[in-house]
PDB file of C-alpha atoms in Angstrom:
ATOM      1  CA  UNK A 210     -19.524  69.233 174.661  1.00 58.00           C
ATOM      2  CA  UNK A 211     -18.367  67.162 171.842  1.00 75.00           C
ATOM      3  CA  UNK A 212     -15.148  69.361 169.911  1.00 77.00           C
ATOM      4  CA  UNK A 213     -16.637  68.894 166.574  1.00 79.00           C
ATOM      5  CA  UNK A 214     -19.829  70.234 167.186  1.00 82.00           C
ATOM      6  CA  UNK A 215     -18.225  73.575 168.856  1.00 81.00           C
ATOM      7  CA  UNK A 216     -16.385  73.693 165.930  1.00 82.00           C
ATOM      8  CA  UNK A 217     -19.536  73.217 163.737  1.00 84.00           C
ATOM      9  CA  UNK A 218     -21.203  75.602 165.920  1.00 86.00           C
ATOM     10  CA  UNK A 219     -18.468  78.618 166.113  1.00 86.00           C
ATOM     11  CA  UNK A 220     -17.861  78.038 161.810  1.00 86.00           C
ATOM     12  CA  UNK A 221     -21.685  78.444 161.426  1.00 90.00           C
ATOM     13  CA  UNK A 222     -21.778  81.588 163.450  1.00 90.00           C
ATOM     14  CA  UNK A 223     -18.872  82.981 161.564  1.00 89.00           C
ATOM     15  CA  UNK A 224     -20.367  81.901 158.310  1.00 90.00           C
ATOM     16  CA  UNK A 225     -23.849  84.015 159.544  1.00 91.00           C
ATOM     17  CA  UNK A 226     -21.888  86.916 160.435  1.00 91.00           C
ATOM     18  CA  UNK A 227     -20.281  86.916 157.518  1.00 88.00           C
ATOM     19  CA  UNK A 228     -23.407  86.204 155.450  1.00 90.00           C
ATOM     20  CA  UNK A 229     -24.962  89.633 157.929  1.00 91.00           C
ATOM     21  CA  UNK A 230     -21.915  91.714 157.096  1.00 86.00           C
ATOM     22  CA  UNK A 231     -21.867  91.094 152.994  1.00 88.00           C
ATOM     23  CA  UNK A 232     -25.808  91.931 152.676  1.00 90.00           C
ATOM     24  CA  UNK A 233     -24.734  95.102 154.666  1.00 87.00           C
ATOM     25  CA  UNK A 234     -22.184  95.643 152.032  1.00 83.00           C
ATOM     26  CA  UNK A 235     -24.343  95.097 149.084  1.00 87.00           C
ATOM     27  CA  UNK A 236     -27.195  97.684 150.048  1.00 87.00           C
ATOM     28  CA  UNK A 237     -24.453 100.382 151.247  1.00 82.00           C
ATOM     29  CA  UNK A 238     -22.961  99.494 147.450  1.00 83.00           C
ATOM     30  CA  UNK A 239     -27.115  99.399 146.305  1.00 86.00           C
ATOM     31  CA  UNK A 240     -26.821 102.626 147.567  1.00 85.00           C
ATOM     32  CA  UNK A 241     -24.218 104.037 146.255  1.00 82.00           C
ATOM     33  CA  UNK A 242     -22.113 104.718 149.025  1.00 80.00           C
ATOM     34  CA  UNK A 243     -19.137 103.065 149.450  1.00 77.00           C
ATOM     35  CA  UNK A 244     -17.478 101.455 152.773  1.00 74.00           C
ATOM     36  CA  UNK A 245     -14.524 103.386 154.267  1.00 82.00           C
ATOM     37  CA  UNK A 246     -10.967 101.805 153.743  1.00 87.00           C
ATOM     38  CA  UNK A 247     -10.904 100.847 157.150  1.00 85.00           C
ATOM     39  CA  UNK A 248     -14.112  98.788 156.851  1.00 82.00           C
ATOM     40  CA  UNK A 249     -12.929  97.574 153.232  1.00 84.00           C
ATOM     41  CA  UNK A 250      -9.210  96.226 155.130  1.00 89.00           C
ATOM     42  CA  UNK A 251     -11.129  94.557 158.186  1.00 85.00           C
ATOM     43  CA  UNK A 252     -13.070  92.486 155.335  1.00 82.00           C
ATOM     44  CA  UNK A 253      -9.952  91.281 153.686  1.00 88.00           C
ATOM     45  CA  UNK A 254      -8.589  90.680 156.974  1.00 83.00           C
ATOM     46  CA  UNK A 255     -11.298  88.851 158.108  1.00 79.00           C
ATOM     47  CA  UNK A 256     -11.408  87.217 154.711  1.00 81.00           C
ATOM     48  CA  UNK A 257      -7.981  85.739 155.023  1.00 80.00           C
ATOM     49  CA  UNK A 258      -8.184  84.832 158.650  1.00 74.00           C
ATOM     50  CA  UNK A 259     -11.182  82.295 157.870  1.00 75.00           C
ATOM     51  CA  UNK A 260      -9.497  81.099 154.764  1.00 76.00           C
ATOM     52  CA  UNK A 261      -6.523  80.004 156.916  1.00 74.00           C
ATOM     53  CA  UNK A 262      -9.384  78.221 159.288  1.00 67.00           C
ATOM     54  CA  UNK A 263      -7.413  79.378 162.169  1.00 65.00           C
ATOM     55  CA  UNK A 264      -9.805  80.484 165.026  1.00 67.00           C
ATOM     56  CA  UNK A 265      -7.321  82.119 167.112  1.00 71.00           C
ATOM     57  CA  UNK A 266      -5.972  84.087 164.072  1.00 70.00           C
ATOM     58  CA  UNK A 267      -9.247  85.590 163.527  1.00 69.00           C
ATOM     59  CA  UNK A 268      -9.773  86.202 167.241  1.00 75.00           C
ATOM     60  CA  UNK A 269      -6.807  88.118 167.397  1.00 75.00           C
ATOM     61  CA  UNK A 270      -7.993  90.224 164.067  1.00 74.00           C
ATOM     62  CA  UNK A 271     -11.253  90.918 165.240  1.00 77.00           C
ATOM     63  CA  UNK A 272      -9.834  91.805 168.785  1.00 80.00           C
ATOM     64  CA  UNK A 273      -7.444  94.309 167.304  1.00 79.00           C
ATOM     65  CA  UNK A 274     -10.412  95.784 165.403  1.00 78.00           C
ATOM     66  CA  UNK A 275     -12.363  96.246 168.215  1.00 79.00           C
ATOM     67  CA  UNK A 276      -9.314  97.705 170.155  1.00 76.00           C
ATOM     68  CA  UNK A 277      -9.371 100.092 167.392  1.00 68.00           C
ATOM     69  CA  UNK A 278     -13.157 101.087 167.908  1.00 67.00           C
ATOM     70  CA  UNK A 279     -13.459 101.714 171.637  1.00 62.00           C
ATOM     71  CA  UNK A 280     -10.157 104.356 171.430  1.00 55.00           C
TER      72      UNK A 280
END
C-alpha cells in the first residue's frame, strides 16, 4: 500500500477512537461520575502522544497501559 494512505488510514482510526473515548467521557461527566485518575492520566497521555504525531510514541503509551490492565 501507498505510505500516505496508511498514514491517513491509522490517523483516522485514532481520530475515531478518540472521538469514541471523549463521548464516553462526556456521559460518565452527564452523569455525574467522574473518571478515575488513572483513566484521567492515560487521556493526557494519549493527548500528548498524538500532538507530537509520533506513532510509535503513542504505541508505546498505549502498550504500557495495556501492560497495566492485564496485571
Amino acid at each position: 500500500m501507498h505510505p500516505q494512505l496508511l498514514y491517513d488510514l491509522a490517523r483516522y482510526r485514532t481520530e475515531q477512537k478518540y472521538a469514541e473515548a471523549e463521548q464516553k467521557r462526556l456521559v460518565l461527566l452527564a452523569a455525574g461520575r467522574r473518571p478515575t485518575l488513572r483513566a484521567r492520566t492515560a487521556r493526557k497521555l494519549f493527548e500528548a502522544a498524538v500532538a507530537l504525531e509520533g506513532e510509535e510514541t503513542w504505541r508505546i503509551v498505549w502498550e504500557k497501559l495495556q501492560a497495566r490492565r492485564r496485571l
